[in-house]
């Protein structure tokens, strides 16, 4: 399993030289967004979700909770994050407490299939389905938890051909939990699970720019508390991801869908 880090809060505090509560928002953004594009990627997802403060939103594979807190801050809504990695959920809760958002942002350590709550007003998932072999089941489980008409957004890594990206990668250390599919296959799978397509965009060029700007971003951050420093073999994983993108081996796609009325039962 790839997500093996523990004691993340202690690591963040050691790297930043300050307690979590003393970190300003821009400092948290450098450490809690576990995907290419950082907080800007979440900004690009938000318009498609059409959120209002009255809504409750599901974040599938919420990681350290950076996207969930950003969505709650931006839209004024409530967010429920689910993730299967206990240490990430623990860190997400601590970071949310430190940000003063615990009343509106909560996290459950569970597989989505075991989540009781349904009737969410919207959902999104960011850099998660690469870990999921049975994507029909995964997106079907999401559809079942949304009210009809709810929006669903994805920001995901896809393969471009037969070539495999070099390991380790941010989502997989040894390849056993990497299940990349082509963008068209991903989009068609989501549509087959009870979603109607609203928008589908290849974000690879923008993500390549984001990687190119990484040195300047790191210098401006003036902190050692950066996501790659938290992760096992983090810098190599990020470098391999960037190389796969620049080499055209993988792409990054953003999609937005509406949950239709017909959702097929999970087998
Ligand atoms: C690359 S991280 C992305 C985290 C977060 N979405 C973000 O962008 O900051 C992938 C996350 O997906 C979670 N994950 C993987 N498979 C999952 C599953 N079947 N259900 C819930 N979470 C899952 C992992 O524990 C990890 O936190």
PDB file of N, CA and C in Angstrom, residues 31-133:
ATOM      1  N   UNK A  31       1.026  22.103   1.878  1.00  0.00           N
ATOM      2  CA  UNK A  31       1.253  20.804   2.488  1.00  0.00           C
ATOM      3  C   UNK A  31       0.031  19.880   2.447  1.00  0.00           C
ATOM      4  N   UNK A  32      -1.155  20.414   2.199  1.00  0.00           N
ATOM      5  CA  UNK A  32      -2.346  19.577   2.361  1.00  0.00           C
ATOM      6  C   UNK A  32      -3.128  19.325   1.074  1.00  0.00           C
ATOM      7  N   UNK A  33      -2.578  19.714  -0.065  1.00  0.00           N
ATOM      8  CA  UNK A  33      -3.246  19.455  -1.358  1.00  0.00           C
ATOM      9  C   UNK A  33      -2.440  18.353  -2.047  1.00  0.00           C
ATOM     10  N   UNK A  34      -2.936  17.129  -2.012  1.00  0.00           N
ATOM     11  CA  UNK A  34      -2.185  15.966  -2.473  1.00  0.00           C
ATOM     12  C   UNK A  34      -2.557  15.655  -3.925  1.00  0.00           C
ATOM     13  N   UNK A  35      -2.261  16.589  -4.827  1.00  0.00           N
ATOM     14  CA  UNK A  35      -2.555  16.386  -6.257  1.00  0.00           C
ATOM     15  C   UNK A  35      -1.834  17.466  -7.049  1.00  0.00           C
ATOM     16  N   UNK A  36      -1.633  17.203  -8.329  1.00  0.00           N
ATOM     17  CA  UNK A  36      -1.027  18.204  -9.197  1.00  0.00           C
ATOM     18  C   UNK A  36      -1.969  19.398  -9.319  1.00  0.00           C
ATOM     19  N   UNK A  37      -1.406  20.588  -9.328  1.00  0.00           N
ATOM     20  CA  UNK A  37      -2.226  21.793  -9.496  1.00  0.00           C
ATOM     21  C   UNK A  37      -2.583  22.468  -8.184  1.00  0.00           C
ATOM     22  N   UNK A  38      -2.348  21.792  -7.052  1.00  0.00           N
ATOM     23  CA  UNK A  38      -2.566  22.404  -5.742  1.00  0.00           C
ATOM     24  C   UNK A  38      -3.924  23.083  -5.606  1.00  0.00           C
ATOM     25  N   UNK A  39      -3.954  24.162  -4.827  1.00  0.00           N
ATOM     26  CA  UNK A  39      -5.219  24.857  -4.554  1.00  0.00           C
ATOM     27  C   UNK A  39      -5.839  25.419  -5.844  1.00  0.00           C
ATOM     28  N   UNK A  40      -4.989  25.774  -6.818  1.00  0.00           N
ATOM     29  CA  UNK A  40      -5.538  26.324  -8.082  1.00  0.00           C
ATOM     30  C   UNK A  40      -6.387  25.284  -8.813  1.00  0.00           C
ATOM     31  N   UNK A  41      -6.016  24.022  -8.693  1.00  0.00           N
ATOM     32  CA  UNK A  41      -6.806  22.970  -9.349  1.00  0.00           C
ATOM     33  C   UNK A  41      -8.210  22.909  -8.740  1.00  0.00           C
ATOM     34  N   UNK A  42      -8.282  23.067  -7.427  1.00  0.00           N
ATOM     35  CA  UNK A  42      -9.599  23.055  -6.768  1.00  0.00           C
ATOM     36  C   UNK A  42     -10.411  24.277  -7.226  1.00  0.00           C
ATOM     37  N   UNK A  43      -9.744  25.412  -7.379  1.00  0.00           N
ATOM     38  CA  UNK A  43     -10.443  26.605  -7.898  1.00  0.00           C
ATOM     39  C   UNK A  43     -11.036  26.329  -9.282  1.00  0.00           C
ATOM     40  N   UNK A  44     -10.365  25.516 -10.071  1.00  0.00           N
ATOM     41  CA  UNK A  44     -10.864  25.225 -11.419  1.00  0.00           C
ATOM     42  C   UNK A  44     -12.037  24.252 -11.401  1.00  0.00           C
ATOM     43  N   UNK A  45     -12.134  23.450 -10.331  1.00  0.00           N
ATOM     44  CA  UNK A  45     -13.266  22.513 -10.210  1.00  0.00           C
ATOM     45  C   UNK A  45     -14.521  23.208  -9.705  1.00  0.00           C
ATOM     46  N   UNK A  46     -14.322  24.225  -8.875  1.00  0.00           N
ATOM     47  CA  UNK A  46     -15.452  24.802  -8.130  1.00  0.00           C
ATOM     48  C   UNK A  46     -16.595  25.339  -9.002  1.00  0.00           C
ATOM     49  N   UNK A  47     -16.335  26.089 -10.084  1.00  0.00           N
ATOM     50  CA  UNK A  47     -17.469  26.654 -10.838  1.00  0.00           C
ATOM     51  C   UNK A  47     -18.436  25.581 -11.334  1.00  0.00           C
ATOM     52  N   UNK A  48     -17.918  24.443 -11.760  1.00  0.00           N
ATOM     53  CA  UNK A  48     -18.760  23.376 -12.294  1.00  0.00           C
ATOM     54  C   UNK A  48     -19.672  22.758 -11.241  1.00  0.00           C
ATOM     55  N   UNK A  49     -19.293  22.881  -9.974  1.00  0.00           N
ATOM     56  CA  UNK A  49     -20.086  22.236  -8.923  1.00  0.00           C
ATOM     57  C   UNK A  49     -21.314  23.061  -8.534  1.00  0.00           C
ATOM     58  N   UNK A  50     -21.324  24.346  -8.865  1.00  0.00           N
ATOM     59  CA  UNK A  50     -22.506  25.180  -8.592  1.00  0.00           C
ATOM     60  C   UNK A  50     -22.933  25.149  -7.134  1.00  0.00           C
ATOM     61  N   UNK A  51     -22.004  25.311  -6.225  1.00  0.00           N
ATOM     62  CA  UNK A  51     -22.312  25.150  -4.793  1.00  0.00           C
ATOM     63  C   UNK A  51     -22.956  26.385  -4.188  1.00  0.00           C
ATOM     64  N   UNK A  52     -23.791  26.142  -3.165  1.00  0.00           N
ATOM     65  CA  UNK A  52     -24.360  27.230  -2.360  1.00  0.00           C
ATOM     66  C   UNK A  52     -24.093  26.894  -0.885  1.00  0.00           C
ATOM     67  N   UNK A  53     -24.198  27.894   0.007  1.00  0.00           N
ATOM     68  CA  UNK A  53     -23.898  27.644   1.428  1.00  0.00           C
ATOM     69  C   UNK A  53     -24.810  26.588   2.058  1.00  0.00           C
ATOM     70  N   UNK A  54     -25.988  26.371   1.499  1.00  0.00           N
ATOM     71  CA  UNK A  54     -26.921  25.410   2.105  1.00  0.00           C
ATOM     72  C   UNK A  54     -26.549  23.962   1.790  1.00  0.00           C
ATOM     73  N   UNK A  55     -25.611  23.751   0.924  1.00  0.00           N
ATOM     74  CA  UNK A  55     -25.327  22.389   0.437  1.00  0.00           C
ATOM     75  C   UNK A  55     -24.367  21.609   1.338  1.00  0.00           C
ATOM     76  N   UNK A  56     -24.497  20.274   1.265  1.00  0.00           N
ATOM     77  CA  UNK A  56     -23.533  19.369   1.898  1.00  0.00           C
ATOM     78  C   UNK A  56     -22.877  18.558   0.782  1.00  0.00           C
ATOM     79  N   UNK A  57     -21.558  18.576   0.771  1.00  0.00           N
ATOM     80  CA  UNK A  57     -20.782  18.059  -0.359  1.00  0.00           C
ATOM     81  C   UNK A  57     -19.929  16.880   0.111  1.00  0.00           C
ATOM     82  N   UNK A  58     -19.818  15.871  -0.742  1.00  0.00           N
ATOM     83  CA  UNK A  58     -19.010  14.686  -0.438  1.00  0.00           C
ATOM     84  C   UNK A  58     -17.668  14.774  -1.169  1.00  0.00           C
ATOM     85  N   UNK A  59     -16.571  14.615  -0.418  1.00  0.00           N
ATOM     86  CA  UNK A  59     -15.220  14.566  -0.998  1.00  0.00           C
ATOM     87  C   UNK A  59     -14.734  13.127  -0.883  1.00  0.00           C
ATOM     88  N   UNK A  60     -14.584  12.449  -2.010  1.00  0.00           N
ATOM     89  CA  UNK A  60     -14.227  11.025  -1.998  1.00  0.00           C
ATOM     90  C   UNK A  60     -12.705  10.870  -2.129  1.00  0.00           C
ATOM     91  N   UNK A  61     -12.089  10.308  -1.086  1.00  0.00           N
ATOM     92  CA  UNK A  61     -10.629  10.202  -1.041  1.00  0.00           C
ATOM     93  C   UNK A  61     -10.037  11.535  -0.646  1.00  0.00           C
ATOM     94  N   UNK A  62     -10.417  11.994   0.548  1.00  0.00           N
ATOM     95  CA  UNK A  62     -10.169  13.391   0.950  1.00  0.00           C
ATOM     96  C   UNK A  62      -8.742  13.667   1.386  1.00  0.00           C
ATOM     97  N   UNK A  63      -7.909  12.643   1.573  1.00  0.00           N
ATOM     98  CA  UNK A  63      -6.499  12.869   1.894  1.00  0.00           C
ATOM     99  C   UNK A  63      -6.321  13.680   3.157  1.00  0.00           C
ATOM    100  N   UNK A  64      -5.466  14.702   3.085  1.00  0.00           N
ATOM    101  CA  UNK A  64      -5.200  15.559   4.252  1.00  0.00           C
ATOM    102  C   UNK A  64      -6.232  16.684   4.363  1.00  0.00           C
ATOM    103  N   UNK A  65      -7.203  16.699   3.459  1.00  0.00           N
ATOM    104  CA  UNK A  65      -8.348  17.599   3.609  1.00  0.00           C
ATOM    105  C   UNK A  65      -8.188  18.982   3.016  1.00  0.00           C
ATOM    106  N   UNK A  66      -7.096  19.241   2.310  1.00  0.00           N
ATOM    107  CA  UNK A  66      -6.926  20.567   1.711  1.00  0.00           C
ATOM    108  C   UNK A  66      -8.075  20.950   0.785  1.00  0.00           C
ATOM    109  N   UNK A  67      -8.445  20.067  -0.173  1.00  0.00           N
ATOM    110  CA  UNK A  67      -9.575  20.411  -1.045  1.00  0.00           C
ATOM    111  C   UNK A  67     -10.881  20.624  -0.265  1.00  0.00           C
ATOM    112  N   UNK A  68     -11.155  19.787   0.735  1.00  0.00           N
ATOM    113  CA  UNK A  68     -12.418  19.911   1.488  1.00  0.00           C
ATOM    114  C   UNK A  68     -12.501  21.265   2.193  1.00  0.00           C
ATOM    115  N   UNK A  69     -11.408  21.662   2.827  1.00  0.00           N
ATOM    116  CA  UNK A  69     -11.439  22.961   3.520  1.00  0.00           C
ATOM    117  C   UNK A  69     -11.554  24.113   2.526  1.00  0.00           C
ATOM    118  N   UNK A  70     -10.885  23.982   1.385  1.00  0.00           N
ATOM    119  CA  UNK A  70     -10.961  25.048   0.383  1.00  0.00           C
ATOM    120  C   UNK A  70     -12.376  25.179  -0.171  1.00  0.00           C
ATOM    121  N   UNK A  71     -13.028  24.040  -0.434  1.00  0.00           N
ATOM    122  CA  UNK A  71     -14.402  24.069  -0.949  1.00  0.00           C
ATOM    123  C   UNK A  71     -15.325  24.715   0.104  1.00  0.00           C
ATOM    124  N   UNK A  72     -15.157  24.329   1.367  1.00  0.00           N
ATOM    125  CA  UNK A  72     -16.012  24.893   2.428  1.00  0.00           C
ATOM    126  C   UNK A  72     -15.774  26.394   2.577  1.00  0.00           C
ATOM    127  N   UNK A  73     -14.522  26.812   2.521  1.00  0.00           N
ATOM    128  CA  UNK A  73     -14.213  28.250   2.650  1.00  0.00           C
ATOM    129  C   UNK A  73     -14.779  29.021   1.465  1.00  0.00           C
ATOM    130  N   UNK A  74     -14.617  28.468   0.257  1.00  0.00           N
ATOM    131  CA  UNK A  74     -15.018  29.204  -0.951  1.00  0.00           C
ATOM    132  C   UNK A  74     -16.525  29.286  -1.099  1.00  0.00           C
ATOM    133  N   UNK A  75     -17.220  28.163  -0.820  1.00  0.00           N
ATOM    134  CA  UNK A  75     -18.667  28.121  -1.096  1.00  0.00           C
ATOM    135  C   UNK A  75     -19.497  28.339   0.158  1.00  0.00           C
ATOM    136  N   UNK A  76     -18.882  28.274   1.327  1.00  0.00           N
ATOM    137  CA  UNK A  76     -19.639  28.445   2.574  1.00  0.00           C
ATOM    138  C   UNK A  76     -20.466  27.220   2.929  1.00  0.00           C
ATOM    139  N   UNK A  77     -20.221  26.095   2.223  1.00  0.00           N
ATOM    140  CA  UNK A  77     -21.049  24.891   2.421  1.00  0.00           C
ATOM    141  C   UNK A  77     -20.419  23.970   3.470  1.00  0.00           C
ATOM    142  N   UNK A  78     -21.089  22.837   3.712  1.00  0.00           N
ATOM    143  CA  UNK A  78     -20.527  21.786   4.562  1.00  0.00           C
ATOM    144  C   UNK A  78     -19.856  20.759   3.652  1.00  0.00           C
ATOM    145  N   UNK A  79     -18.799  20.122   4.149  1.00  0.00           N
ATOM    146  CA  UNK A  79     -18.125  19.076   3.368  1.00  0.00           C
ATOM    147  C   UNK A  79     -17.876  17.876   4.268  1.00  0.00           C
ATOM    148  N   UNK A  80     -18.173  16.694   3.734  1.00  0.00           N
ATOM    149  CA  UNK A  80     -17.841  15.430   4.402  1.00  0.00           C
ATOM    150  C   UNK A  80     -16.795  14.731   3.541  1.00  0.00           C
ATOM    151  N   UNK A  81     -15.626  14.474   4.129  1.00  0.00           N
ATOM    152  CA  UNK A  81     -14.578  13.757   3.405  1.00  0.00           C
ATOM    153  C   UNK A  81     -14.531  12.309   3.855  1.00  0.00           C
ATOM    154  N   UNK A  82     -14.332  11.394   2.913  1.00  0.00           N
ATOM    155  CA  UNK A  82     -14.115   9.985   3.287  1.00  0.00           C
ATOM    156  C   UNK A  82     -12.788   9.539   2.702  1.00  0.00           C
ATOM    157  N   UNK A  83     -12.063   8.767   3.508  1.00  0.00           N
ATOM    158  CA  UNK A  83     -10.760   8.276   3.051  1.00  0.00           C
ATOM    159  C   UNK A  83     -10.433   6.996   3.812  1.00  0.00           C
ATOM    160  N   UNK A  84      -9.717   6.086   3.145  1.00  0.00           N
ATOM    161  CA  UNK A  84      -9.430   4.790   3.766  1.00  0.00           C
ATOM    162  C   UNK A  84      -8.115   4.775   4.541  1.00  0.00           C
ATOM    163  N   UNK A  85      -7.360   5.863   4.533  1.00  0.00           N
ATOM    164  CA  UNK A  85      -6.052   5.878   5.207  1.00  0.00           C
ATOM    165  C   UNK A  85      -6.167   6.572   6.567  1.00  0.00           C
ATOM    166  N   UNK A  86      -6.094   5.799   7.671  1.00  0.00           N
ATOM    167  CA  UNK A  86      -6.339   6.394   8.992  1.00  0.00           C
ATOM    168  C   UNK A  86      -5.449   7.600   9.309  1.00  0.00           C
ATOM    169  N   UNK A  87      -4.153   7.527   8.991  1.00  0.00           N
ATOM    170  CA  UNK A  87      -3.256   8.631   9.354  1.00  0.00           C
ATOM    171  C   UNK A  87      -3.622   9.910   8.596  1.00  0.00           C
ATOM    172  N   UNK A  88      -4.156   9.768   7.383  1.00  0.00           N
ATOM    173  CA  UNK A  88      -4.548  10.957   6.621  1.00  0.00           C
ATOM    174  C   UNK A  88      -5.806  11.584   7.230  1.00  0.00           C
ATOM    175  N   UNK A  89      -6.739  10.730   7.633  1.00  0.00           N
ATOM    176  CA  UNK A  89      -7.968  11.255   8.241  1.00  0.00           C
ATOM    177  C   UNK A  89      -7.628  11.970   9.553  1.00  0.00           C
ATOM    178  N   UNK A  90      -6.729  11.377  10.328  1.00  0.00           N
ATOM    179  CA  UNK A  90      -6.314  12.003  11.597  1.00  0.00           C
ATOM    180  C   UNK A  90      -5.700  13.387  11.314  1.00  0.00           C
ATOM    181  N   UNK A  91      -4.812  13.456  10.314  1.00  0.00           N
ATOM    182  CA  UNK A  91      -4.187  14.740   9.975  1.00  0.00           C
ATOM    183  C   UNK A  91      -5.223  15.724   9.439  1.00  0.00           C
ATOM    184  N   UNK A  92      -6.160  15.220   8.621  1.00  0.00           N
ATOM    185  CA  UNK A  92      -7.196  16.105   8.058  1.00  0.00           C
ATOM    186  C   UNK A  92      -8.021  16.740   9.179  1.00  0.00           C
ATOM    187  N   UNK A  93      -8.344  15.942  10.196  1.00  0.00           N
ATOM    188  CA  UNK A  93      -9.139  16.488  11.315  1.00  0.00           C
ATOM    189  C   UNK A  93      -8.339  17.538  12.081  1.00  0.00           C
ATOM    190  N   UNK A  94      -7.051  17.256  12.331  1.00  0.00           N
ATOM    191  CA  UNK A  94      -6.228  18.205  13.089  1.00  0.00           C
ATOM    192  C   UNK A  94      -6.045  19.508  12.303  1.00  0.00           C
ATOM    193  N   UNK A  95      -5.806  19.391  11.002  1.00  0.00           N
ATOM    194  CA  UNK A  95      -5.643  20.600  10.178  1.00  0.00           C
ATOM    195  C   UNK A  95      -6.940  21.406  10.124  1.00  0.00           C
ATOM    196  N   UNK A  96      -8.064  20.696  10.130  1.00  0.00           N
ATOM    197  CA  UNK A  96      -9.364  21.370  10.066  1.00  0.00           C
ATOM    198  C   UNK A  96      -9.660  22.094  11.379  1.00  0.00           C
ATOM    199  N   UNK A  97      -9.326  21.450  12.490  1.00  0.00           N
ATOM    200  CA  UNK A  97      -9.444  22.109  13.805  1.00  0.00           C
ATOM    201  C   UNK A  97      -8.609  23.378  13.822  1.00  0.00           C
ATOM    202  N   UNK A  98      -7.351  23.240  13.372  1.00  0.00           N
ATOM    203  CA  UNK A  98      -6.425  24.375  13.404  1.00  0.00           C
ATOM    204  C   UNK A  98      -6.928  25.519  12.524  1.00  0.00           C
ATOM    205  N   UNK A  99      -7.651  25.174  11.464  1.00  0.00           N
ATOM    206  CA  UNK A  99      -8.177  26.201  10.557  1.00  0.00           C
ATOM    207  C   UNK A  99      -9.519  26.751  11.042  1.00  0.00           C
ATOM    208  N   UNK A 100     -10.045  26.198  12.144  1.00  0.00           N
ATOM    209  CA  UNK A 100     -11.323  26.678  12.693  1.00  0.00           C
ATOM    210  C   UNK A 100     -12.518  26.294  11.837  1.00  0.00           C
ATOM    211  N   UNK A 101     -12.416  25.159  11.116  1.00  0.00           N
ATOM    212  CA  UNK A 101     -13.502  24.780  10.196  1.00  0.00           C
ATOM    213  C   UNK A 101     -14.229  23.504  10.606  1.00  0.00           C
ATOM    214  N   UNK A 102     -13.967  23.018  11.831  1.00  0.00           N
ATOM    215  CA  UNK A 102     -14.505  21.699  12.207  1.00  0.00           C
ATOM    216  C   UNK A 102     -16.031  21.640  12.236  1.00  0.00           C
ATOM    217  N   UNK A 103     -16.674  22.785  12.397  1.00  0.00           N
ATOM    218  CA  UNK A 103     -18.149  22.743  12.425  1.00  0.00           C
ATOM    219  C   UNK A 103     -18.731  22.456  11.045  1.00  0.00           C
ATOM    220  N   UNK A 104     -17.968  22.752  10.002  1.00  0.00           N
ATOM    221  CA  UNK A 104     -18.520  22.581   8.645  1.00  0.00           C
ATOM    222  C   UNK A 104     -17.813  21.515   7.827  1.00  0.00           C
ATOM    223  N   UNK A 105     -16.646  21.063   8.299  1.00  0.00           N
ATOM    224  CA  UNK A 105     -15.877  20.085   7.527  1.00  0.00           C
ATOM    225  C   UNK A 105     -15.534  18.898   8.424  1.00  0.00           C
ATOM    226  N   UNK A 106     -16.003  17.709   8.045  1.00  0.00           N
ATOM    227  CA  UNK A 106     -15.735  16.508   8.838  1.00  0.00           C
ATOM    228  C   UNK A 106     -15.171  15.407   7.957  1.00  0.00           C
ATOM    229  N   UNK A 107     -14.536  14.429   8.600  1.00  0.00           N
ATOM    230  CA  UNK A 107     -13.899  13.340   7.847  1.00  0.00           C
ATOM    231  C   UNK A 107     -14.243  12.002   8.470  1.00  0.00           C
ATOM    232  N   UNK A 108     -14.501  11.013   7.621  1.00  0.00           N
ATOM    233  CA  UNK A 108     -14.735   9.650   8.090  1.00  0.00           C
ATOM    234  C   UNK A 108     -13.690   8.740   7.479  1.00  0.00           C
ATOM    235  N   UNK A 109     -13.145   7.873   8.334  1.00  0.00           N
ATOM    236  CA  UNK A 109     -12.168   6.906   7.831  1.00  0.00           C
ATOM    237  C   UNK A 109     -12.937   5.652   7.438  1.00  0.00           C
ATOM    238  N   UNK A 110     -13.274   5.551   6.190  1.00  0.00           N
ATOM    239  CA  UNK A 110     -14.087   4.426   5.732  1.00  0.00           C
ATOM    240  C   UNK A 110     -13.956   4.254   4.226  1.00  0.00           C
ATOM    241  N   UNK A 111     -14.214   3.058   3.786  1.00  0.00           N
ATOM    242  CA  UNK A 111     -14.405   2.838   2.364  1.00  0.00           C
ATOM    243  C   UNK A 111     -15.755   3.461   2.004  1.00  0.00           C
ATOM    244  N   UNK A 112     -15.827   4.047   0.859  1.00  0.00           N
ATOM    245  CA  UNK A 112     -17.080   4.695   0.441  1.00  0.00           C
ATOM    246  C   UNK A 112     -18.258   3.719   0.514  1.00  0.00           C
ATOM    247  N   UNK A 113     -18.009   2.453   0.192  1.00  0.00           N
ATOM    248  CA  UNK A 113     -19.090   1.462   0.166  1.00  0.00           C
ATOM    249  C   UNK A 113     -19.743   1.304   1.535  1.00  0.00           C
ATOM    250  N   UNK A 114     -19.028   1.674   2.606  1.00  0.00           N
ATOM    251  CA  UNK A 114     -19.573   1.516   3.957  1.00  0.00           C
ATOM    252  C   UNK A 114     -20.168   2.824   4.494  1.00  0.00           C
ATOM    253  N   UNK A 115     -20.171   3.863   3.708  1.00  0.00           N
ATOM    254  CA  UNK A 115     -20.702   5.151   4.177  1.00  0.00           C
ATOM    255  C   UNK A 115     -22.230   5.122   4.146  1.00  0.00           C
ATOM    256  N   UNK A 116     -22.846   5.389   5.302  1.00  0.00           N
ATOM    257  CA  UNK A 116     -24.317   5.332   5.385  1.00  0.00           C
ATOM    258  C   UNK A 116     -24.982   6.518   4.700  1.00  0.00           C
ATOM    259  N   UNK A 117     -24.370   7.685   4.810  1.00  0.00           N
ATOM    260  CA  UNK A 117     -25.036   8.919   4.370  1.00  0.00           C
ATOM    261  C   UNK A 117     -25.305   8.904   2.865  1.00  0.00           C
ATOM    262  N   UNK A 118     -26.457   9.435   2.496  1.00  0.00           N
ATOM    263  CA  UNK A 118     -26.816   9.586   1.078  1.00  0.00           C
ATOM    264  C   UNK A 118     -27.400  10.985   0.884  1.00  0.00           C
ATOM    265  N   UNK A 119     -27.909  11.250  -0.291  1.00  0.00           N
ATOM    266  CA  UNK A 119     -28.583  12.522  -0.592  1.00  0.00           C
ATOM    267  C   UNK A 119     -27.647  13.728  -0.505  1.00  0.00           C
ATOM    268  N   UNK A 120     -26.355  13.525  -0.794  1.00  0.00           N
ATOM    269  CA  UNK A 120     -25.444  14.675  -0.857  1.00  0.00           C
ATOM    270  C   UNK A 120     -25.871  15.575  -2.012  1.00  0.00           C
ATOM    271  N   UNK A 121     -25.589  16.882  -1.865  1.00  0.00           N
ATOM    272  CA  UNK A 121     -25.990  17.850  -2.884  1.00  0.00           C
ATOM    273  C   UNK A 121     -24.978  17.940  -4.026  1.00  0.00           C
ATOM    274  N   UNK A 122     -23.754  17.467  -3.766  1.00  0.00           N
ATOM    275  CA  UNK A 122     -22.704  17.482  -4.783  1.00  0.00           C
ATOM    276  C   UNK A 122     -21.569  16.595  -4.281  1.00  0.00           C
ATOM    277  N   UNK A 123     -20.674  16.237  -5.190  1.00  0.00           N
ATOM    278  CA  UNK A 123     -19.505  15.439  -4.793  1.00  0.00           C
ATOM    279  C   UNK A 123     -18.360  15.742  -5.747  1.00  0.00           C
ATOM    280  N   UNK A 124     -17.162  15.453  -5.280  1.00  0.00           N
ATOM    281  CA  UNK A 124     -15.994  15.551  -6.163  1.00  0.00           C
ATOM    282  C   UNK A 124     -14.956  14.551  -5.676  1.00  0.00           C
ATOM    283  N   UNK A 125     -14.030  14.216  -6.565  1.00  0.00           N
ATOM    284  CA  UNK A 125     -12.916  13.352  -6.203  1.00  0.00           C
ATOM    285  C   UNK A 125     -11.696  13.831  -6.976  1.00  0.00           C
ATOM    286  N   UNK A 126     -10.570  13.936  -6.276  1.00  0.00           N
ATOM    287  CA  UNK A 126      -9.371  14.519  -6.858  1.00  0.00           C
ATOM    288  C   UNK A 126      -8.211  13.528  -6.724  1.00  0.00           C
ATOM    289  N   UNK A 127      -7.726  13.026  -7.842  1.00  0.00           N
ATOM    290  CA  UNK A 127      -6.556  12.121  -7.864  1.00  0.00           C
ATOM    291  C   UNK A 127      -6.756  10.901  -6.961  1.00  0.00           C
ATOM    292  N   UNK A 128      -7.869  10.208  -7.151  1.00  0.00           N
ATOM    293  CA  UNK A 128      -8.156   9.021  -6.329  1.00  0.00           C
ATOM    294  C   UNK A 128      -8.379   7.782  -7.194  1.00  0.00           C
ATOM    295  N   UNK A 129      -9.146   7.924  -8.302  1.00  0.00           N
ATOM    296  CA  UNK A 129      -9.536   6.715  -9.053  1.00  0.00           C
ATOM    297  C   UNK A 129      -8.340   5.972  -9.646  1.00  0.00           C
ATOM    298  N   UNK A 130      -7.158   6.608  -9.686  1.00  0.00           N
ATOM    299  CA  UNK A 130      -5.972   5.884 -10.163  1.00  0.00           C
ATOM    300  C   UNK A 130      -5.676   4.692  -9.261  1.00  0.00           C
ATOM    301  N   UNK A 131      -6.122   4.757  -7.994  1.00  0.00           N
ATOM    302  CA  UNK A 131      -5.908   3.662  -7.047  1.00  0.00           C
ATOM    303  C   UNK A 131      -6.990   2.589  -7.126  1.00  0.00           C
ATOM    304  N   UNK A 132      -8.020   2.829  -7.925  1.00  0.00           N
ATOM    305  CA  UNK A 132      -9.216   1.981  -7.862  1.00  0.00           C
ATOM    306  C   UNK A 132      -9.297   1.084  -9.096  1.00  0.00           C
ATOM    307  N   UNK A 133      -9.301  -0.231  -8.879  1.00  0.00           N
ATOM    308  CA  UNK A 133      -9.369  -1.171 -10.004  1.00  0.00           C
ATOM    309  C   UNK A 133     -10.781  -1.223 -10.581  1.00  0.00           C
TER     310      UNK A 133
END
